[in-house]
Short mmCIF file of C-alpha atoms in Angstrom, two decimals:
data_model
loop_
_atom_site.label_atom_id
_atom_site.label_comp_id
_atom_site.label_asym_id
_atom_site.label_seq_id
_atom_site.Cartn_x
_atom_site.Cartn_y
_atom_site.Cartn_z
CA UNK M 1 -118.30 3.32 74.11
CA UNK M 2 -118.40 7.23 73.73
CA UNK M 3 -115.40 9.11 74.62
CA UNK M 4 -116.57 12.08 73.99
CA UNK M 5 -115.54 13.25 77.45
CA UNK M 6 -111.85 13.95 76.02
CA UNK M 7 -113.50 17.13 74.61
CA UNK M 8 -114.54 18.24 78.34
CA UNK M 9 -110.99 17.34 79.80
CA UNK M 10 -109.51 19.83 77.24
CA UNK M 11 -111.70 22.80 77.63
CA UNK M 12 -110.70 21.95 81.83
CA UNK M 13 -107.00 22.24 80.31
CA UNK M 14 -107.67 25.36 78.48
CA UNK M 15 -109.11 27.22 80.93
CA UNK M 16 -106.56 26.48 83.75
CA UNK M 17 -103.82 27.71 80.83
CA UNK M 18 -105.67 30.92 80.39
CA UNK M 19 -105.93 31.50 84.23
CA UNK M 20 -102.06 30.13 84.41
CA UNK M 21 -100.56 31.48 81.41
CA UNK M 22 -102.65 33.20 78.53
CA UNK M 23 -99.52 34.37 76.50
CA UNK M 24 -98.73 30.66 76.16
CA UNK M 25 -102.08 29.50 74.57
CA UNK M 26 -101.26 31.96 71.37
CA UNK M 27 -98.49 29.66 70.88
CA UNK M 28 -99.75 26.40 71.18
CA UNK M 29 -101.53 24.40 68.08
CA UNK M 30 -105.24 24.15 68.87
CA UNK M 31 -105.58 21.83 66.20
CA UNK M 32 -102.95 19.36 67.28
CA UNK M 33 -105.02 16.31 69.06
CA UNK M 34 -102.65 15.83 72.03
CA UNK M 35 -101.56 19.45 73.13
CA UNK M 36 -104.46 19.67 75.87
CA UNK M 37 -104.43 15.98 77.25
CA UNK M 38 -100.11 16.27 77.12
CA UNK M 39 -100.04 14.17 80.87
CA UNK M 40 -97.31 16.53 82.08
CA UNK M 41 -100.24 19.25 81.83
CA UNK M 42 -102.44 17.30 84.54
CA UNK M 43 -99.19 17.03 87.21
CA UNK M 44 -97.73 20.71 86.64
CA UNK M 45 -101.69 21.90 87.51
CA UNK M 46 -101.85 19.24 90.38
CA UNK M 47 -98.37 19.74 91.93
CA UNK M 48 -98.04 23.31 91.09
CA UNK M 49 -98.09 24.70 94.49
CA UNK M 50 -96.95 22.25 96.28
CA UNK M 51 -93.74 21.94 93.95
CA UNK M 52 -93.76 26.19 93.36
CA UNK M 53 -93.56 25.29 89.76
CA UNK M 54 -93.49 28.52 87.00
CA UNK M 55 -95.36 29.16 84.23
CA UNK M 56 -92.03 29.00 82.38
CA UNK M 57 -91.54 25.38 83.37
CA UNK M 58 -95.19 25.13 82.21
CA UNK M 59 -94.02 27.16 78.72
CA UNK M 60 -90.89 25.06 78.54
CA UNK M 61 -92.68 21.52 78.03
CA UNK M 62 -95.30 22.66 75.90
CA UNK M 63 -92.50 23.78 73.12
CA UNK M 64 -93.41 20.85 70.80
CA UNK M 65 -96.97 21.96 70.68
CA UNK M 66 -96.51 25.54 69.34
CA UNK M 67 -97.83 26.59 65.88
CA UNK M 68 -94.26 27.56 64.69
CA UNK M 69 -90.56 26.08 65.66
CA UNK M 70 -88.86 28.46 67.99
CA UNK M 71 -85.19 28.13 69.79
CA UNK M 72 -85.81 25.65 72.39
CA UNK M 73 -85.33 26.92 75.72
CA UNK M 74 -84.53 24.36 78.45
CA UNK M 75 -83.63 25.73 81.90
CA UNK M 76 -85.67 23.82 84.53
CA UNK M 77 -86.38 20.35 83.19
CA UNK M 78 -83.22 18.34 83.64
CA UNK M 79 -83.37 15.67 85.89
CA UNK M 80 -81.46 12.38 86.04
CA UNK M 81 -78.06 12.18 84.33
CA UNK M 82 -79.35 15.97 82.99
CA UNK M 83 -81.45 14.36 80.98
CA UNK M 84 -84.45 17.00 80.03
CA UNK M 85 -87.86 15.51 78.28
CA UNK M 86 -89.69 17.76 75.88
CA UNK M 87 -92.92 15.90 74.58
CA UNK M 88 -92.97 15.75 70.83
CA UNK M 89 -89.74 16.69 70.63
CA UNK M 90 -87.37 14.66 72.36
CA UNK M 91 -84.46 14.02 74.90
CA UNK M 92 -81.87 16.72 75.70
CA UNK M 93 -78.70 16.53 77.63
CA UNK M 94 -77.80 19.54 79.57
CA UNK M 95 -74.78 20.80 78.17
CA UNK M 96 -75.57 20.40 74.45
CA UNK M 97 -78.20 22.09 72.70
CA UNK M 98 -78.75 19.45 70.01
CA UNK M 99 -81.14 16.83 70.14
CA UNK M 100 -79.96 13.48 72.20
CA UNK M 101 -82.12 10.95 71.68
CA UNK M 102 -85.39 11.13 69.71
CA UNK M 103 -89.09 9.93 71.41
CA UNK M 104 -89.83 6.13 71.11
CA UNK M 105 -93.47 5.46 69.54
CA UNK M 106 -94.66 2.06 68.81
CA UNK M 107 -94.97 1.43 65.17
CA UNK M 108 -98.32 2.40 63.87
CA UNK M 109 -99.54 3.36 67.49
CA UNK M 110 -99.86 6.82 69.17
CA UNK M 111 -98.60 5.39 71.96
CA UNK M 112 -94.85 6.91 73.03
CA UNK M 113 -92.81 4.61 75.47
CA UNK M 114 -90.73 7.01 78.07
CA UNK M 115 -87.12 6.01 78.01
CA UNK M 116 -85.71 7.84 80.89
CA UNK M 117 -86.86 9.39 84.63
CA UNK M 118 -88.57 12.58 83.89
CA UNK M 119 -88.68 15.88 86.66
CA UNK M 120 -92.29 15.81 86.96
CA UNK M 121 -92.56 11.92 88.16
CA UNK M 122 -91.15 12.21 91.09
CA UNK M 123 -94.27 13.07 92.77
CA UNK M 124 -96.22 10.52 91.15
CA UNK M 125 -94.66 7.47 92.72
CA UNK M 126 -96.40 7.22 96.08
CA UNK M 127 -96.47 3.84 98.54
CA UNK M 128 -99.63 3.09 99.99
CA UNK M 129 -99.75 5.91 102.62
CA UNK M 130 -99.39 8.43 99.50
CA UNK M 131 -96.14 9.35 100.89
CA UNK M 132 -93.17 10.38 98.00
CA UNK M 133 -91.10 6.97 97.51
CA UNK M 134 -87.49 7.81 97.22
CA UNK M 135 -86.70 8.05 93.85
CA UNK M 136 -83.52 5.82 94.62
CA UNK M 137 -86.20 2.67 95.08
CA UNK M 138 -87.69 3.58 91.77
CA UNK M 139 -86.20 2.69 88.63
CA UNK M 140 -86.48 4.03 85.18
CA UNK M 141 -83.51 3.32 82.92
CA UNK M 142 -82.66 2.95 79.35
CA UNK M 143 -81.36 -0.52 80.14
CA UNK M 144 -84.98 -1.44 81.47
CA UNK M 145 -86.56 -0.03 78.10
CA UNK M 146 -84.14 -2.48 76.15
CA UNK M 147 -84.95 -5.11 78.18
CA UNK M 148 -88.85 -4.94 77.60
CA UNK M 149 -89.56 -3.34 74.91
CA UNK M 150 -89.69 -6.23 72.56
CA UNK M 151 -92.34 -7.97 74.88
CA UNK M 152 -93.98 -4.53 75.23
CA UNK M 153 -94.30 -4.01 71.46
CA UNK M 154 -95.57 -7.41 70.76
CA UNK M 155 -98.11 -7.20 73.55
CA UNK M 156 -99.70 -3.95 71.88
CA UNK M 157 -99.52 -5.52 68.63
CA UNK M 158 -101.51 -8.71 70.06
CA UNK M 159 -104.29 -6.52 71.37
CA UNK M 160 -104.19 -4.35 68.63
CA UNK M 161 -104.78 -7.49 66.04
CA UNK M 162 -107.00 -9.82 68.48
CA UNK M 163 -109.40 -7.03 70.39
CA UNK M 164 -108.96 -4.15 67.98
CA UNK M 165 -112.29 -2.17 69.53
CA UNK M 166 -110.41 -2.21 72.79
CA UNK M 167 -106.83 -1.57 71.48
CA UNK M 168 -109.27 1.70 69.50
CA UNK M 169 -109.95 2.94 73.09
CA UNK M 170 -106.34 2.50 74.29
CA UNK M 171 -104.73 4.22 71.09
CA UNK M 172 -107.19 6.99 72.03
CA UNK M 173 -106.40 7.65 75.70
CA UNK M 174 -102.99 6.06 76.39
CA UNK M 175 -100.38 8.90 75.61
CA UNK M 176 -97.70 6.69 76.90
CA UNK M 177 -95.94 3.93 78.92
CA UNK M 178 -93.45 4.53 81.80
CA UNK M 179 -91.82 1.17 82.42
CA UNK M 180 -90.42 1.47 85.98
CA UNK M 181 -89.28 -1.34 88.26
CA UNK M 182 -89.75 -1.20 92.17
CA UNK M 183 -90.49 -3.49 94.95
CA UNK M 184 -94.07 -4.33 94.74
CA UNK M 185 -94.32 -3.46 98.51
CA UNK M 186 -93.72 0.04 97.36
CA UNK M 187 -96.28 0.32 94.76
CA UNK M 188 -97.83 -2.03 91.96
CA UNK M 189 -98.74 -0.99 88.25
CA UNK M 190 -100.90 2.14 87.88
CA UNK M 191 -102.78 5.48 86.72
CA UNK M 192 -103.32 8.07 88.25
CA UNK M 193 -105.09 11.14 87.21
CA UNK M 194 -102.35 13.43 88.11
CA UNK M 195 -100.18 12.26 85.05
CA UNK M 196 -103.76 11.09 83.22
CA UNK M 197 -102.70 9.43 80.08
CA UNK M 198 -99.68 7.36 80.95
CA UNK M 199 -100.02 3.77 82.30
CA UNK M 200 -97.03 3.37 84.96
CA UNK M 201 -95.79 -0.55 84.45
CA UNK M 202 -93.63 -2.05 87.27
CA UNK M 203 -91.39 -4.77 85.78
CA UNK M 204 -90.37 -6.23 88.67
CA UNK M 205 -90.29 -9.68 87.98
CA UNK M 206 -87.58 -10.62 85.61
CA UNK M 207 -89.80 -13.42 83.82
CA UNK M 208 -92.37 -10.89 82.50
CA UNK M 209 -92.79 -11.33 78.63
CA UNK M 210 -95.87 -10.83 76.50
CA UNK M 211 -98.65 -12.33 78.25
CA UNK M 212 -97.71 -10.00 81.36
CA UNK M 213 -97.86 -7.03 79.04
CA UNK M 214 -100.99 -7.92 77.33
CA UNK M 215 -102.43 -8.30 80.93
CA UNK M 216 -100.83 -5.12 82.54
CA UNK M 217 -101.60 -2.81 79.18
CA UNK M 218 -105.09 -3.96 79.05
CA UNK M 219 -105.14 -3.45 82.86
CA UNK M 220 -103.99 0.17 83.34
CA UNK M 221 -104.96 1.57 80.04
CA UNK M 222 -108.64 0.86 81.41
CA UNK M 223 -108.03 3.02 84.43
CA UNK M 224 -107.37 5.57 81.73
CA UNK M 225 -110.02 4.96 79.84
CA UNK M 226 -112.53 4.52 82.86
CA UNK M 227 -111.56 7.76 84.19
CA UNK M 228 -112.05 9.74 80.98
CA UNK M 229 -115.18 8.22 80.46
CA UNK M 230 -116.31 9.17 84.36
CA UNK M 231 -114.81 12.51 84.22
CA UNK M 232 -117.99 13.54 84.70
CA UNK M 233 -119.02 11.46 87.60
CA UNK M 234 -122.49 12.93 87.96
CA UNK M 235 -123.29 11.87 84.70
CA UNK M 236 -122.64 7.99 86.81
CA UNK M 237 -122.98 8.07 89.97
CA UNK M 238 -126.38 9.11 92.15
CA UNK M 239 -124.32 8.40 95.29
CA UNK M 240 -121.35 10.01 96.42
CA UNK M 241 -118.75 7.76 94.80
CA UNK M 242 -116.08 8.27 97.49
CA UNK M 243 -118.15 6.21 99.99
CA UNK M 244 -116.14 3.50 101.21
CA UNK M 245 -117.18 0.04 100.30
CA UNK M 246 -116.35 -0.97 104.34
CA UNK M 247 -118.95 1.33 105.22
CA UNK M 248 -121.62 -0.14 103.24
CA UNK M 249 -120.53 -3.74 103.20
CA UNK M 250 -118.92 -4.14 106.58
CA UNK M 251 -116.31 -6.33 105.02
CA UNK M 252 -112.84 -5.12 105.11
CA UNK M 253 -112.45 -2.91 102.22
CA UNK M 254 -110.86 0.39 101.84
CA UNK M 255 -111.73 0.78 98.63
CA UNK M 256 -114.29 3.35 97.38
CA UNK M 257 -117.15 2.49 95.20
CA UNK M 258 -115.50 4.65 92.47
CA UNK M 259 -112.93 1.72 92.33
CA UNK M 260 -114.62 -1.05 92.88
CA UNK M 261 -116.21 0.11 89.31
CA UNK M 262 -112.62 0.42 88.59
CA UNK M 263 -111.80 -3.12 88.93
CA UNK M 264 -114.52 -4.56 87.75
CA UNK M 265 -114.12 -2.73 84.12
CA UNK M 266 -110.18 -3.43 84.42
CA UNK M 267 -111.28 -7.14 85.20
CA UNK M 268 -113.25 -7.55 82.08
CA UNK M 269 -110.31 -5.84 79.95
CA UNK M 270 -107.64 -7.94 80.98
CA UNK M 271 -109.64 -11.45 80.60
CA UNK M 272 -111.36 -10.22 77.50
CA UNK M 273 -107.33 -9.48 76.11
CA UNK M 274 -106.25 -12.37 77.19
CA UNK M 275 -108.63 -14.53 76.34
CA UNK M 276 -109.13 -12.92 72.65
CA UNK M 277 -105.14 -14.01 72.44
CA UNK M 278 -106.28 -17.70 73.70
CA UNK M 279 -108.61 -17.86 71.18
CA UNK M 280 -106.76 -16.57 68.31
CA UNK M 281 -103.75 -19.11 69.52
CA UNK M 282 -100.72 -16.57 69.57
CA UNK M 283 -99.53 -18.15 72.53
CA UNK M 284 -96.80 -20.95 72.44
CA UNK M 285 -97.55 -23.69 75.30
CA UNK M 286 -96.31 -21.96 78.67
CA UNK M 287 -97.85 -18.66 77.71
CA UNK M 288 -100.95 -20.37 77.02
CA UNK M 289 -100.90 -22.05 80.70
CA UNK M 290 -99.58 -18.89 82.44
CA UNK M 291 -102.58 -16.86 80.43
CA UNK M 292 -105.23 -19.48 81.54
CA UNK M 293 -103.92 -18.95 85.28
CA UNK M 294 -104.44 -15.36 85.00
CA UNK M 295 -107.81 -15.73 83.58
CA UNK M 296 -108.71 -17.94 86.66
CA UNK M 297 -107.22 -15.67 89.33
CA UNK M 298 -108.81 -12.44 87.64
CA UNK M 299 -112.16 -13.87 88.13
CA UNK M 300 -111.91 -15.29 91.46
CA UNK M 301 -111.40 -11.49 92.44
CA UNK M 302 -114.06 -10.22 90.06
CA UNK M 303 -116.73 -12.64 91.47
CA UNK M 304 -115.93 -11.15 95.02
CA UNK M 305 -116.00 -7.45 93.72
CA UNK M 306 -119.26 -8.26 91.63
CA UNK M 307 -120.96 -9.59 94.96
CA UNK M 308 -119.76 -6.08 96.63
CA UNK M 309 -121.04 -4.11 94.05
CA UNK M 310 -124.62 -5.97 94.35
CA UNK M 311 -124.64 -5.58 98.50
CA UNK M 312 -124.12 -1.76 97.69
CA UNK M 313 -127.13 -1.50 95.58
CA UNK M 314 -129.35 -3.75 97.72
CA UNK M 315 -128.17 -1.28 100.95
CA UNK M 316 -129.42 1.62 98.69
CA UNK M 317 -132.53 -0.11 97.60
CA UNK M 318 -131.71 -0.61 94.13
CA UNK M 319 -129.11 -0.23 91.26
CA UNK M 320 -131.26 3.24 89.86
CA UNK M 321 -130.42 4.66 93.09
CA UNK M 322 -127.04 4.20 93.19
CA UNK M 323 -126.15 4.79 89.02
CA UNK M 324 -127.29 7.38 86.70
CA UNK M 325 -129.01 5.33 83.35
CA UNK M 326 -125.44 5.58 81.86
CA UNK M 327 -124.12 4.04 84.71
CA UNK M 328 -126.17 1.43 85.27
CA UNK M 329 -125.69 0.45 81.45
CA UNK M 330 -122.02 0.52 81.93
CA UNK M 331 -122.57 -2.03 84.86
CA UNK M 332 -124.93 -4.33 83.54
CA UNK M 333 -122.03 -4.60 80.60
CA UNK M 334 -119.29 -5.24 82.42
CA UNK M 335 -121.63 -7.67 85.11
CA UNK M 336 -122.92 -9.65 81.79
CA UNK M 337 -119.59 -9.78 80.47
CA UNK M 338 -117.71 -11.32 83.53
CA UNK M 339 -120.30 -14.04 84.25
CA UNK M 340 -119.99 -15.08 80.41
CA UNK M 341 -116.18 -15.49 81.44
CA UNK M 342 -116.57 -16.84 84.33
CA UNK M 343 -119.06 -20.12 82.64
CA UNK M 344 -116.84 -20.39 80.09
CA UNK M 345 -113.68 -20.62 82.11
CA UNK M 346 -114.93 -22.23 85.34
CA UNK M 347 -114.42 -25.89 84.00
CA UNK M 348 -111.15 -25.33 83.49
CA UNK M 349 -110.15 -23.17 86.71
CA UNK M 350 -111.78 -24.61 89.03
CA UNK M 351 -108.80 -27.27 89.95
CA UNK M 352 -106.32 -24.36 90.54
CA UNK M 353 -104.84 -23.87 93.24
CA UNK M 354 -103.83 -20.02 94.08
CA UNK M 355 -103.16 -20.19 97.55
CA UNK M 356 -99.61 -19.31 97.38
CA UNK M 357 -100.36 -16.30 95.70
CA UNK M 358 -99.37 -12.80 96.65
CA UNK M 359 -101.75 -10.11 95.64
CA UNK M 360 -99.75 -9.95 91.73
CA UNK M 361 -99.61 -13.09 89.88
CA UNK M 362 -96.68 -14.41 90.03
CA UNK M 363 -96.75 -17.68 87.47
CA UNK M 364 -93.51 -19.36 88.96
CA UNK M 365 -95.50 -19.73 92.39
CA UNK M 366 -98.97 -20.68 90.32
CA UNK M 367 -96.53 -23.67 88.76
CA UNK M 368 -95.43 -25.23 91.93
CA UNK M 369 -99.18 -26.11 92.86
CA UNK M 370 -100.42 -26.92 89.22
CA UNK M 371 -98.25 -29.09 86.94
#
């Protein structure tokens, strides 16, 4: 899979630094791989106006990308507990100068685990109307890193050794991890272009170990990697991929055909982890069972999204009207893919019972109806 869209996204970055702040591109390492795909770049350039954000907020966060070390100046981007995150750099409290607590990257990874809130996030977390959710309902501690980062770290590690062309893609377009923990009815897991690069995990439940993290990583890091990849969406789509799949399908479905693609490639990620891990047999007995489930309630939604996706090509007469060629061979790999899964694992799901489900798995309610 070519991601040679990355190079596109940067020379977007570049240009809307020259246009925001030429001075500032003088300073900044070309060379270094992450200084124009920094997330904090894609919500200071989408929230700029509406947050009346300065280029020297802009300058201020972009400090560990310059050619040469300079004294650090830090006026605008304390936040919680005046905590101030500099990428690269590190944590700084507001009334000391000195470093306070150095960046967290999992061993042999280029993937950085945020520890604390950070300014710029608090227009990221948005409930299903896209309204701002209080940040009081969203939580992002230290405490919370402690308490996951064990699982986290041994999830990576399990897709890095057991799918290691997917964990490539991941390592490539994954900055970094905010673990955050919320009422679901607020918002779920995500990514979200406006901080592109970070995978936002909500730990809600406090039975999550590996197995969740294998699923959720896989899960989110392929919205990353899906929307890199379809950062040109002309080079995908014939159609206007912000149709609405309710429109087409007359089913209830808000969803536009840009995510339906969505879910279908995050489907096949998050089996083809998990069941690379079954395989492999890194899972002890209840992770095994609680991986299985997953499997099975992953497909039942991918067979329904795959049966979508085929009434919106028959309503525009065909697949090559609806996908470019590189489109329609990203969909015939993901389609072929998820019916191999679905064979393979249909003897075995097919007894489960998932009716006391809520829309994330929840194992505790899957083992009340399957001993």
């Amino acid at each position: 899979m070519n991601l040679i869209n990355q190079d596109k996204i940067k020379e977007t970055i570049k240009l809307l630094l020259l246009k925001e702040a030429p001075l500032l591109l003088k300073e900044i390492d070309f060379n270094h791989k992450d200084a124009f795909l920094e997330p904090l770049l894609f919500t200071f350039f989408n929230y700029k106006t509406e947050e009346k954000w300065s280029s020297e907020l802009l300058t201020e966060f972009m400090q560990g990308y310059f050619l040469k070390n300079q004294n650090l100046q830090i006026n605008s981007s304390h936040y919680l507990n005046n905590i101030a995150y500099l990428p690269y750099l590190g944590y700084f409290t507001e009334d000391n100068p000195e470093l306070f607590e150095q960046i967290h990257i999992i061993e042999n990874t280029s993937i950085e685990i945020l520890k604390y809130p950070i300014y710029f996030h608090n227009n990221i977390f948005r409930n299903k109307q896209n309204q701002i959710i209080n940040r009081k309902e969203i939580i992002v501690t230290n405490s919370l890193f402690q308490k996951n980062i064990s699982y986290l770290t041994n999830a990576i590690n399990l897709i890095k050794e057991n799918s290691p062309k997917y964990f490539g893609l991941i390592n490539q377009c994954c900055k970094k991890i905010v673990l955050f923990k919320t009422n679901p009815a607020n918002t779920n897991s995500f990514a979200t272009i406006k901080a592109h690069g970070i995978a936002f995990i909500n730990v809600y439940q406090d039975d999550y170990d590996e197995v969740f993290f294998v699923d959720d990583i896989a899960h989110q890091a392929g919205h990353i990697i899906l929307t890199t990849l379809f950062f040109d969406k002309k080079k995908i789509f014939k159609i206007n991929e912000e149709h609405k799949v309710e429109e087409i399908t007359n089913q209830k479905d808000h969803r536009t055909i840009n995510t339906l693609l969505h879910a279908l490639y995050t489907y096949y990620t998050t089996i083809l982890c998990l069941d690379n891990c079954l395989k492999n047999k890194v899972f002890n007995n209840k992770q095994k069972k609680e991986s299985i489930a997953r499997i099975g309630f992953y497909l039942n939604k991918c067979n329904i999204d795959l049966e979508r996706f085929e009434q919106i090509n028959v309503f525009f007469k065909g697949i090559e009207n609806v996908l470019n060629s590189d489109g329609i061979k990203f969909y015939l790999f993901i389609k072929e893919n998820l019916l191999i899964f679905s064979e393979n694992w249909l003897p075995t799901i097919s007894t489960f019972n998932y009716s006391n489900q809520p829309y994330n798995f929840t194992f505790e309610h899957f083992n009340k109806l399957n001993h």
